[in-house]
Amino acid sequence: MSPVVLDVPGRPVDLQVKVSAPTEGVGLPILLLSHGQGYSNHLSSLNGYAPLANHWAEQGFVVLQPTHLSSRSLNLPATTPGAPMFWRERAEDMSHVIDRLDEIEKVVPQLQNRWDRTKIAVVGHSMGGHTASLLLGMKTEGVSLRDDRIKAGVLLGATGRGDAVTDVVKENYSFMQTVDFSEMTAPALVVAGDADASEHLTTMGPDWHADPYHLAPGPKDLLTLFGAEHGFGGVSGYDVAETTDESPERVAVVQQLTTAYLRGQLLGTTDWQDVATEQGRIESK
Protein backbone atom coordinates (compact mmCIF):
# COMPACT_ATOMS: atom_id res chain seq x y z
CA MET A 1 0.00 0.00 0.00
CA SER A 2 1.51 3.35 -1.01
CA PRO A 3 1.39 6.08 -0.03
CA VAL A 4 -0.06 6.00 3.46
CA VAL A 5 -0.18 9.70 4.32
CA LEU A 6 0.35 10.93 7.89
CA ASP A 7 -0.24 14.55 8.84
CA VAL A 8 2.59 15.51 11.18
CA PRO A 9 2.14 18.98 12.78
CA GLY A 10 5.01 21.33 11.94
CA ARG A 11 6.41 19.12 9.18
CA PRO A 12 6.77 21.02 5.87
CA VAL A 13 4.94 18.25 3.97
CA ASP A 14 2.92 15.21 4.98
CA LEU A 15 4.84 12.08 5.92
CA GLN A 16 4.29 9.49 3.19
CA VAL A 17 4.90 5.83 3.98
CA LYS A 18 4.93 2.67 1.87
CA VAL A 19 3.73 -0.51 3.56
CA SER A 20 4.86 -3.93 2.30
CA ALA A 21 3.61 -7.04 4.04
CA PRO A 22 2.94 -10.72 3.41
CA THR A 23 -0.64 -11.66 2.66
CA GLU A 24 -0.65 -14.39 5.31
CA GLY A 25 0.71 -14.91 8.80
CA VAL A 26 0.34 -13.40 12.26
CA GLY A 27 2.77 -12.03 14.84
CA LEU A 28 4.62 -10.26 12.03
CA PRO A 29 7.64 -8.20 13.16
CA ILE A 30 8.05 -4.65 11.85
CA LEU A 31 11.00 -3.19 9.94
CA LEU A 32 11.48 0.56 9.51
CA LEU A 33 13.56 1.17 6.37
CA SER A 34 15.45 4.48 6.05
CA HIS A 35 16.58 5.39 2.54
CA GLY A 36 19.91 6.91 1.64
CA GLN A 37 20.66 9.82 -0.65
CA GLY A 38 22.14 9.81 -4.15
CA TYR A 39 21.64 11.24 -7.60
CA SER A 40 18.43 9.43 -8.52
CA ASN A 41 15.19 11.27 -7.95
CA HIS A 42 13.10 8.46 -6.46
CA LEU A 43 15.42 5.85 -4.92
CA SER A 44 15.75 8.19 -1.94
CA SER A 45 12.05 7.85 -1.17
CA LEU A 46 9.40 5.27 -0.37
CA ASN A 47 9.81 4.04 -3.97
CA GLY A 48 13.37 2.79 -3.49
CA TYR A 49 15.03 -0.33 -2.07
CA ALA A 50 12.64 -2.80 -3.67
CA PRO A 51 15.19 -5.66 -3.64
CA LEU A 52 15.27 -5.45 0.16
CA ALA A 53 11.71 -4.39 0.97
CA ASN A 54 10.15 -7.03 -1.28
CA HIS A 55 12.39 -9.79 0.07
CA TRP A 56 11.76 -8.94 3.71
CA ALA A 57 8.00 -8.81 3.14
CA GLU A 58 8.17 -12.19 1.41
CA GLN A 59 10.02 -13.51 4.46
CA GLY A 60 7.36 -12.46 6.94
CA PHE A 61 8.12 -8.85 7.92
CA VAL A 62 5.99 -5.73 7.68
CA VAL A 63 8.24 -3.14 6.01
CA LEU A 64 7.49 0.56 6.55
CA GLN A 65 9.32 2.99 4.25
CA PRO A 66 8.94 6.73 4.82
CA THR A 67 9.98 9.45 2.40
CA HIS A 68 12.31 11.65 4.44
CA LEU A 69 12.46 15.41 3.91
CA SER A 70 15.92 14.99 2.37
CA SER A 71 14.48 13.06 -0.59
CA ARG A 72 15.18 14.51 -4.04
CA SER A 73 11.62 13.54 -4.93
CA LEU A 74 10.35 16.31 -2.62
CA ASN A 75 12.86 18.92 -3.81
CA LEU A 76 12.28 21.13 -0.79
CA PRO A 77 13.79 24.65 -0.88
CA ALA A 78 17.34 24.95 0.42
CA THR A 79 16.04 27.47 2.95
CA THR A 80 13.85 24.86 4.67
CA PRO A 81 14.97 24.46 8.29
CA GLY A 82 17.08 21.33 8.57
CA ALA A 83 18.05 21.25 4.89
CA PRO A 84 19.68 19.63 3.08
CA MET A 85 19.99 16.37 5.04
CA PHE A 86 17.39 16.90 7.78
CA TRP A 87 19.34 14.53 10.04
CA ARG A 88 17.15 15.17 13.08
CA GLU A 89 13.88 15.06 11.16
CA ARG A 90 14.82 11.77 9.50
CA ALA A 91 15.04 10.02 12.87
CA GLU A 92 11.90 11.76 14.08
CA ASP A 93 10.06 10.42 11.02
CA MET A 94 10.65 6.89 12.27
CA SER A 95 9.37 7.65 15.76
CA HIS A 96 6.31 9.33 14.22
CA VAL A 97 5.63 6.17 12.21
CA ILE A 98 5.72 4.06 15.37
CA ASP A 99 3.46 6.59 17.12
CA ARG A 100 0.91 6.31 14.31
CA LEU A 101 0.67 2.55 13.80
CA ASP A 102 -3.06 2.74 14.60
CA GLU A 103 -3.58 5.15 11.71
CA ILE A 104 -1.54 2.99 9.36
CA GLU A 105 -3.65 -0.01 10.33
CA LYS A 106 -6.85 1.88 9.49
CA VAL A 107 -5.54 2.55 5.99
CA VAL A 108 -4.23 -1.02 5.65
CA PRO A 109 -6.86 -3.04 7.53
CA GLN A 110 -5.29 -6.28 6.27
CA LEU A 111 -2.71 -5.79 9.05
CA GLN A 112 -5.26 -5.87 11.87
CA ASN A 113 -4.29 -8.42 14.52
CA ARG A 114 -1.40 -9.61 12.34
CA TRP A 115 1.64 -7.50 13.27
CA ASP A 116 3.54 -7.51 16.55
CA ARG A 117 4.17 -3.95 17.68
CA THR A 118 6.63 -5.06 20.34
CA LYS A 119 9.02 -6.42 17.70
CA ILE A 120 10.41 -3.46 15.78
CA ALA A 121 13.78 -3.06 14.07
CA VAL A 122 15.30 -0.31 11.93
CA VAL A 123 17.37 -0.71 8.77
CA GLY A 124 19.20 2.10 7.00
CA HIS A 125 21.54 2.44 4.03
CA SER A 126 24.19 5.17 3.79
CA MET A 127 22.57 8.33 5.21
CA GLY A 128 19.81 6.00 6.31
CA GLY A 129 22.48 4.22 8.33
CA HIS A 130 23.14 7.49 10.16
CA THR A 131 19.40 7.74 10.84
CA ALA A 132 19.22 4.16 12.09
CA SER A 133 22.27 4.73 14.30
CA LEU A 134 20.57 7.71 15.93
CA LEU A 135 17.51 5.61 16.73
CA LEU A 136 19.76 2.93 18.24
CA GLY A 137 21.57 5.36 20.54
CA MET A 138 24.25 7.24 18.60
CA LYS A 139 24.38 10.96 19.34
CA THR A 140 24.92 13.83 16.89
CA GLU A 141 25.66 17.36 18.09
CA GLY A 142 25.07 16.01 21.59
CA VAL A 143 21.46 15.15 20.71
CA SER A 144 19.97 11.76 21.53
CA LEU A 145 17.03 10.59 19.42
CA ARG A 146 17.11 7.00 20.65
CA ASP A 147 13.78 5.19 20.50
CA ASP A 148 13.68 2.27 22.91
CA ARG A 149 10.71 0.77 21.08
CA ILE A 150 13.23 -0.23 18.40
CA LYS A 151 14.88 -3.46 19.52
CA ALA A 152 17.66 -3.88 16.93
CA GLY A 153 19.03 -2.54 13.67
CA VAL A 154 20.94 -3.20 10.47
CA LEU A 155 23.35 -0.53 9.22
CA LEU A 156 24.29 -0.82 5.53
CA GLY A 157 27.25 1.34 4.49
CA ALA A 158 26.57 3.65 7.43
CA THR A 159 28.54 6.77 8.35
CA GLY A 160 31.54 6.58 10.66
CA ARG A 161 33.68 8.75 12.92
CA GLY A 162 33.62 12.51 12.61
CA ASP A 163 37.36 13.19 12.49
CA ALA A 164 37.81 11.27 9.23
CA VAL A 165 35.38 13.15 6.98
CA THR A 166 36.32 15.14 3.90
CA ASP A 167 36.40 18.91 3.60
CA VAL A 168 33.21 18.74 1.54
CA VAL A 169 31.44 17.05 4.44
CA LYS A 170 32.86 19.56 6.94
CA GLU A 171 31.57 22.46 4.84
CA ASN A 172 28.14 21.06 3.96
CA TYR A 173 27.23 18.40 6.51
CA SER A 174 28.99 19.49 9.68
CA PHE A 175 26.68 17.36 11.84
CA MET A 176 28.65 14.32 10.68
CA GLN A 177 31.69 15.60 12.59
CA THR A 178 29.98 15.27 15.96
CA VAL A 179 28.82 11.63 15.97
CA ASP A 180 29.27 9.75 19.24
CA PHE A 181 28.77 5.98 19.24
CA SER A 182 29.59 5.45 22.93
CA GLU A 183 25.94 5.04 23.96
CA MET A 184 24.69 3.08 20.94
CA THR A 185 24.00 0.00 23.05
CA ALA A 186 21.16 -1.56 21.06
CA PRO A 187 21.98 -4.71 19.08
CA ALA A 188 23.00 -4.00 15.49
CA LEU A 189 24.43 -5.70 12.45
CA VAL A 190 26.90 -3.43 10.68
CA VAL A 191 27.35 -4.30 6.99
CA ALA A 192 30.41 -2.84 5.26
CA GLY A 193 32.02 -3.38 1.86
CA ASP A 194 35.79 -3.76 1.79
CA ALA A 195 35.82 -1.78 -1.50
CA ASP A 196 33.50 1.01 -0.33
CA ALA A 197 36.00 3.88 -0.21
CA SER A 198 33.32 6.64 -0.33
CA GLU A 199 36.00 9.20 -1.13
CA HIS A 200 33.43 12.01 -1.23
CA LEU A 201 32.67 11.36 2.45
CA THR A 202 35.77 10.07 4.20
CA THR A 203 39.56 10.13 4.10
CA MET A 204 39.71 6.82 5.96
CA GLY A 205 38.69 4.43 3.19
CA PRO A 206 36.37 1.41 3.56
CA ASP A 207 37.15 0.94 7.26
CA TRP A 208 35.13 4.09 8.03
CA HIS A 209 31.88 2.24 7.43
CA ALA A 210 32.80 -0.31 10.11
CA ASP A 211 33.09 2.38 12.79
CA PRO A 212 29.57 1.77 14.20
CA TYR A 213 30.80 -1.74 15.06
CA HIS A 214 34.19 -0.80 16.45
CA LEU A 215 33.22 2.41 18.31
CA ALA A 216 29.89 1.34 19.81
CA PRO A 217 29.49 -1.05 22.73
CA GLY A 218 28.16 -4.56 22.15
CA PRO A 219 26.20 -6.49 21.30
CA LYS A 220 27.25 -5.82 17.71
CA ASP A 221 28.01 -7.89 14.64
CA LEU A 222 30.05 -6.88 11.61
CA LEU A 223 29.56 -8.37 8.16
CA THR A 224 32.33 -7.35 5.77
CA LEU A 225 31.48 -8.19 2.17
CA PHE A 226 34.39 -8.87 -0.16
CA GLY A 227 34.52 -6.60 -3.20
CA ALA A 228 31.39 -4.73 -2.20
CA GLU A 229 31.12 -1.02 -2.91
CA HIS A 230 28.52 1.40 -1.58
CA GLY A 231 25.62 -0.17 -3.49
CA PHE A 232 26.23 -3.70 -2.13
CA GLY A 233 25.50 -5.15 -5.54
CA GLY A 234 22.33 -3.11 -6.07
CA VAL A 235 20.23 -2.95 -2.89
CA SER A 236 18.71 0.47 -3.59
CA GLY A 237 16.72 -0.66 -6.64
CA TYR A 238 16.48 -3.11 -9.50
CA ASP A 239 18.95 -2.37 -12.35
CA VAL A 240 20.04 0.94 -10.84
CA ALA A 241 22.52 2.64 -13.17
CA GLU A 242 24.44 4.26 -10.29
CA THR A 243 25.26 0.89 -8.74
CA THR A 244 29.03 0.56 -9.21
CA ASP A 245 29.29 -3.09 -8.15
CA GLU A 246 26.31 -4.71 -9.86
CA SER A 247 25.94 -8.24 -8.48
CA PRO A 248 22.65 -10.10 -7.98
CA GLU A 249 24.63 -12.67 -6.02
CA ARG A 250 25.84 -10.04 -3.55
CA VAL A 251 22.31 -8.66 -3.16
CA ALA A 252 21.13 -12.18 -2.39
CA VAL A 253 23.75 -12.51 0.35
CA VAL A 254 22.61 -9.22 1.90
CA GLN A 255 18.99 -10.38 1.69
CA GLN A 256 19.67 -13.74 3.29
CA LEU A 257 22.01 -12.64 6.07
CA THR A 258 19.98 -9.58 7.11
CA THR A 259 16.80 -11.66 7.16
CA ALA A 260 18.44 -14.28 9.35
CA TYR A 261 19.88 -11.64 11.69
CA LEU A 262 16.57 -9.80 12.05
CA ARG A 263 14.70 -13.03 12.69
CA GLY A 264 17.19 -13.87 15.38
CA GLN A 265 16.87 -10.49 17.08
CA LEU A 266 13.09 -10.14 16.85
CA LEU A 267 11.88 -13.74 16.91
CA GLY A 268 14.75 -15.59 18.54
CA THR A 269 14.35 -18.42 16.07
CA THR A 270 17.50 -18.30 13.93
CA ASP A 271 21.23 -18.36 14.56
CA TRP A 272 22.02 -16.04 11.68
CA GLN A 273 25.71 -16.89 11.74
CA ASP A 274 24.83 -20.40 10.58
CA VAL A 275 23.93 -18.91 7.16
CA ALA A 276 27.06 -19.76 5.23
CA THR A 277 28.60 -17.34 2.73
CA GLU A 278 31.91 -17.19 0.92
CA GLN A 279 31.35 -13.55 0.01
CA GLY A 280 32.25 -12.06 3.38
CA ARG A 281 33.42 -12.53 6.95
CA ILE A 282 31.59 -12.10 10.23
CA GLU A 283 32.86 -10.66 13.51
CA SER A 284 30.93 -10.35 16.75
CA LYS A 285 31.28 -8.72 20.15
XYZ file of C-alpha atoms in Angstrom:
285
model
C 0.000 0.000 0.000
C 1.510 3.347 -1.008
C 1.386 6.075 -0.025
C -0.058 5.997 3.464
C -0.182 9.698 4.322
C 0.350 10.927 7.888
C -0.240 14.550 8.844
C 2.592 15.513 11.184
C 2.142 18.976 12.778
C 5.011 21.330 11.943
C 6.413 19.125 9.176
C 6.769 21.023 5.866
C 4.936 18.248 3.972
C 2.923 15.207 4.981
C 4.837 12.079 5.925
C 4.294 9.494 3.194
C 4.896 5.827 3.978
C 4.933 2.670 1.872
C 3.732 -0.512 3.558
C 4.862 -3.926 2.298
C 3.608 -7.045 4.045
C 2.943 -10.723 3.407
C -0.645 -11.665 2.661
C -0.647 -14.389 5.310
C 0.713 -14.914 8.799
C 0.341 -13.398 12.263
C 2.767 -12.030 14.836
C 4.617 -10.258 12.030
C 7.641 -8.202 13.161
C 8.054 -4.646 11.853
C 11.000 -3.189 9.935
C 11.484 0.563 9.511
C 13.563 1.174 6.374
C 15.447 4.484 6.049
C 16.576 5.393 2.539
C 19.912 6.906 1.636
C 20.659 9.822 -0.647
C 22.142 9.815 -4.153
C 21.645 11.240 -7.599
C 18.435 9.433 -8.524
C 15.193 11.266 -7.948
C 13.104 8.462 -6.458
C 15.416 5.848 -4.925
C 15.749 8.190 -1.943
C 12.046 7.847 -1.166
C 9.398 5.271 -0.371
C 9.807 4.040 -3.967
C 13.374 2.792 -3.493
C 15.025 -0.333 -2.073
C 12.641 -2.805 -3.674
C 15.192 -5.663 -3.637
C 15.271 -5.449 0.158
C 11.708 -4.391 0.973
C 10.152 -7.034 -1.276
C 12.391 -9.788 0.069
C 11.761 -8.942 3.707
C 8.002 -8.808 3.144
C 8.169 -12.186 1.411
C 10.025 -13.510 4.463
C 7.363 -12.455 6.936
C 8.123 -8.850 7.923
C 5.986 -5.727 7.679
C 8.240 -3.140 6.015
C 7.488 0.559 6.549
C 9.320 2.990 4.250
C 8.942 6.735 4.823
C 9.983 9.447 2.396
C 12.310 11.646 4.443
C 12.456 15.413 3.908
C 15.924 14.994 2.366
C 14.476 13.059 -0.585
C 15.177 14.507 -4.037
C 11.620 13.538 -4.934
C 10.353 16.312 -2.624
C 12.857 18.915 -3.810
C 12.276 21.135 -0.786
C 13.788 24.652 -0.877
C 17.340 24.946 0.423
C 16.045 27.473 2.954
C 13.846 24.858 4.666
C 14.973 24.461 8.293
C 17.083 21.327 8.575
C 18.055 21.252 4.890
C 19.684 19.633 3.079
C 19.986 16.369 5.041
C 17.389 16.896 7.783
C 19.336 14.526 10.044
C 17.147 15.174 13.083
C 13.883 15.057 11.156
C 14.821 11.766 9.497
C 15.044 10.019 12.868
C 11.899 11.760 14.084
C 10.062 10.418 11.024
C 10.647 6.894 12.271
C 9.367 7.645 15.756
C 6.307 9.333 14.215
C 5.628 6.173 12.207
C 5.719 4.060 15.372
C 3.464 6.586 17.122
C 0.912 6.314 14.312
C 0.672 2.555 13.795
C -3.057 2.738 14.604
C -3.579 5.151 11.708
C -1.544 2.994 9.360
C -3.653 -0.008 10.331
C -6.849 1.884 9.492
C -5.538 2.553 5.994
C -4.226 -1.016 5.646
C -6.860 -3.044 7.528
C -5.286 -6.280 6.266
C -2.712 -5.786 9.048
C -5.258 -5.870 11.867
C -4.293 -8.419 14.519
C -1.396 -9.606 12.345
C 1.636 -7.503 13.273
C 3.542 -7.515 16.551
C 4.167 -3.947 17.677
C 6.627 -5.065 20.336
C 9.022 -6.425 17.704
C 10.408 -3.459 15.778
C 13.779 -3.058 14.066
C 15.297 -0.312 11.929
C 17.367 -0.711 8.769
C 19.204 2.099 6.999
C 21.540 2.442 4.031
C 24.192 5.174 3.789
C 22.573 8.334 5.213
C 19.808 6.001 6.310
C 22.481 4.218 8.327
C 23.138 7.488 10.161
C 19.399 7.739 10.839
C 19.218 4.160 12.091
C 22.269 4.729 14.295
C 20.571 7.713 15.931
C 17.514 5.609 16.730
C 19.759 2.929 18.235
C 21.567 5.364 20.542
C 24.245 7.239 18.597
C 24.383 10.961 19.341
C 24.923 13.828 16.887
C 25.661 17.357 18.088
C 25.068 16.006 21.589
C 21.464 15.152 20.713
C 19.970 11.755 21.529
C 17.031 10.590 19.420
C 17.111 7.001 20.649
C 13.781 5.193 20.503
C 13.682 2.266 22.907
C 10.713 0.766 21.079
C 13.228 -0.227 18.402
C 14.880 -3.457 19.523
C 17.660 -3.880 16.931
C 19.026 -2.536 13.674
C 20.940 -3.197 10.469
C 23.351 -0.534 9.223
C 24.292 -0.823 5.529
C 27.251 1.337 4.494
C 26.568 3.649 7.426
C 28.539 6.768 8.347
C 31.536 6.578 10.659
C 33.680 8.747 12.917
C 33.617 12.509 12.609
C 37.359 13.187 12.489
C 37.814 11.274 9.229
C 35.382 13.149 6.977
C 36.318 15.138 3.899
C 36.396 18.911 3.604
C 33.206 18.735 1.539
C 31.443 17.054 4.442
C 32.856 19.559 6.936
C 31.574 22.456 4.841
C 28.144 21.059 3.956
C 27.233 18.399 6.510
C 28.989 19.488 9.682
C 26.682 17.356 11.840
C 28.647 14.320 10.680
C 31.687 15.605 12.593
C 29.979 15.269 15.961
C 28.825 11.631 15.967
C 29.266 9.749 19.242
C 28.774 5.980 19.241
C 29.592 5.447 22.929
C 25.938 5.041 23.964
C 24.692 3.076 20.944
C 24.004 0.002 23.047
C 21.160 -1.565 21.065
C 21.984 -4.714 19.083
C 23.000 -4.002 15.491
C 24.430 -5.704 12.446
C 26.901 -3.426 10.677
C 27.347 -4.299 6.993
C 30.409 -2.844 5.256
C 32.016 -3.380 1.864
C 35.786 -3.756 1.791
C 35.820 -1.783 -1.502
C 33.500 1.012 -0.325
C 36.002 3.879 -0.206
C 33.324 6.644 -0.330
C 36.002 9.200 -1.133
C 33.432 12.008 -1.226
C 32.672 11.356 2.448
C 35.773 10.071 4.199
C 39.563 10.132 4.099
C 39.709 6.817 5.955
C 38.694 4.431 3.194
C 36.374 1.407 3.556
C 37.153 0.936 7.258
C 35.131 4.086 8.025
C 31.876 2.236 7.430
C 32.800 -0.311 10.105
C 33.085 2.382 12.794
C 29.575 1.773 14.198
C 30.797 -1.736 15.059
C 34.194 -0.799 16.452
C 33.221 2.408 18.308
C 29.889 1.340 19.808
C 29.486 -1.047 22.734
C 28.165 -4.560 22.154
C 26.200 -6.495 21.297
C 27.252 -5.816 17.715
C 28.014 -7.891 14.645
C 30.050 -6.879 11.607
C 29.562 -8.371 8.156
C 32.334 -7.347 5.770
C 31.477 -8.192 2.166
C 34.389 -8.875 -0.162
C 34.524 -6.603 -3.198
C 31.389 -4.730 -2.203
C 31.123 -1.023 -2.908
C 28.517 1.397 -1.583
C 25.619 -0.166 -3.490
C 26.230 -3.697 -2.130
C 25.500 -5.147 -5.543
C 22.331 -3.106 -6.070
C 20.230 -2.950 -2.891
C 18.709 0.471 -3.593
C 16.725 -0.659 -6.635
C 16.483 -3.107 -9.497
C 18.947 -2.370 -12.346
C 20.040 0.942 -10.838
C 22.516 2.644 -13.167
C 24.441 4.255 -10.293
C 25.264 0.886 -8.741
C 29.027 0.559 -9.206
C 29.289 -3.089 -8.149
C 26.308 -4.712 -9.864
C 25.943 -8.239 -8.476
C 22.654 -10.099 -7.977
C 24.627 -12.671 -6.016
C 25.839 -10.040 -3.549
C 22.311 -8.657 -3.160
C 21.126 -12.183 -2.393
C 23.750 -12.510 0.345
C 22.607 -9.215 1.898
C 18.990 -10.381 1.694
C 19.670 -13.744 3.288
C 22.008 -12.637 6.067
C 19.982 -9.576 7.108
C 16.801 -11.661 7.165
C 18.438 -14.285 9.348
C 19.884 -11.644 11.686
C 16.575 -9.796 12.049
C 14.701 -13.035 12.687
C 17.190 -13.868 15.383
C 16.866 -10.490 17.081
C 13.087 -10.139 16.851
C 11.877 -13.736 16.908
C 14.745 -15.590 18.542
C 14.349 -18.419 16.069
C 17.502 -18.305 13.934
C 21.226 -18.363 14.561
C 22.018 -16.035 11.685
C 25.713 -16.893 11.745
C 24.831 -20.399 10.575
C 23.935 -18.913 7.164
C 27.062 -19.757 5.225
C 28.604 -17.340 2.733
C 31.906 -17.190 0.917
C 31.349 -13.547 0.010
C 32.250 -12.061 3.376
C 33.420 -12.528 6.953
C 31.586 -12.096 10.228
C 32.858 -10.662 13.510
C 30.930 -10.346 16.747
C 31.276 -8.724 20.153
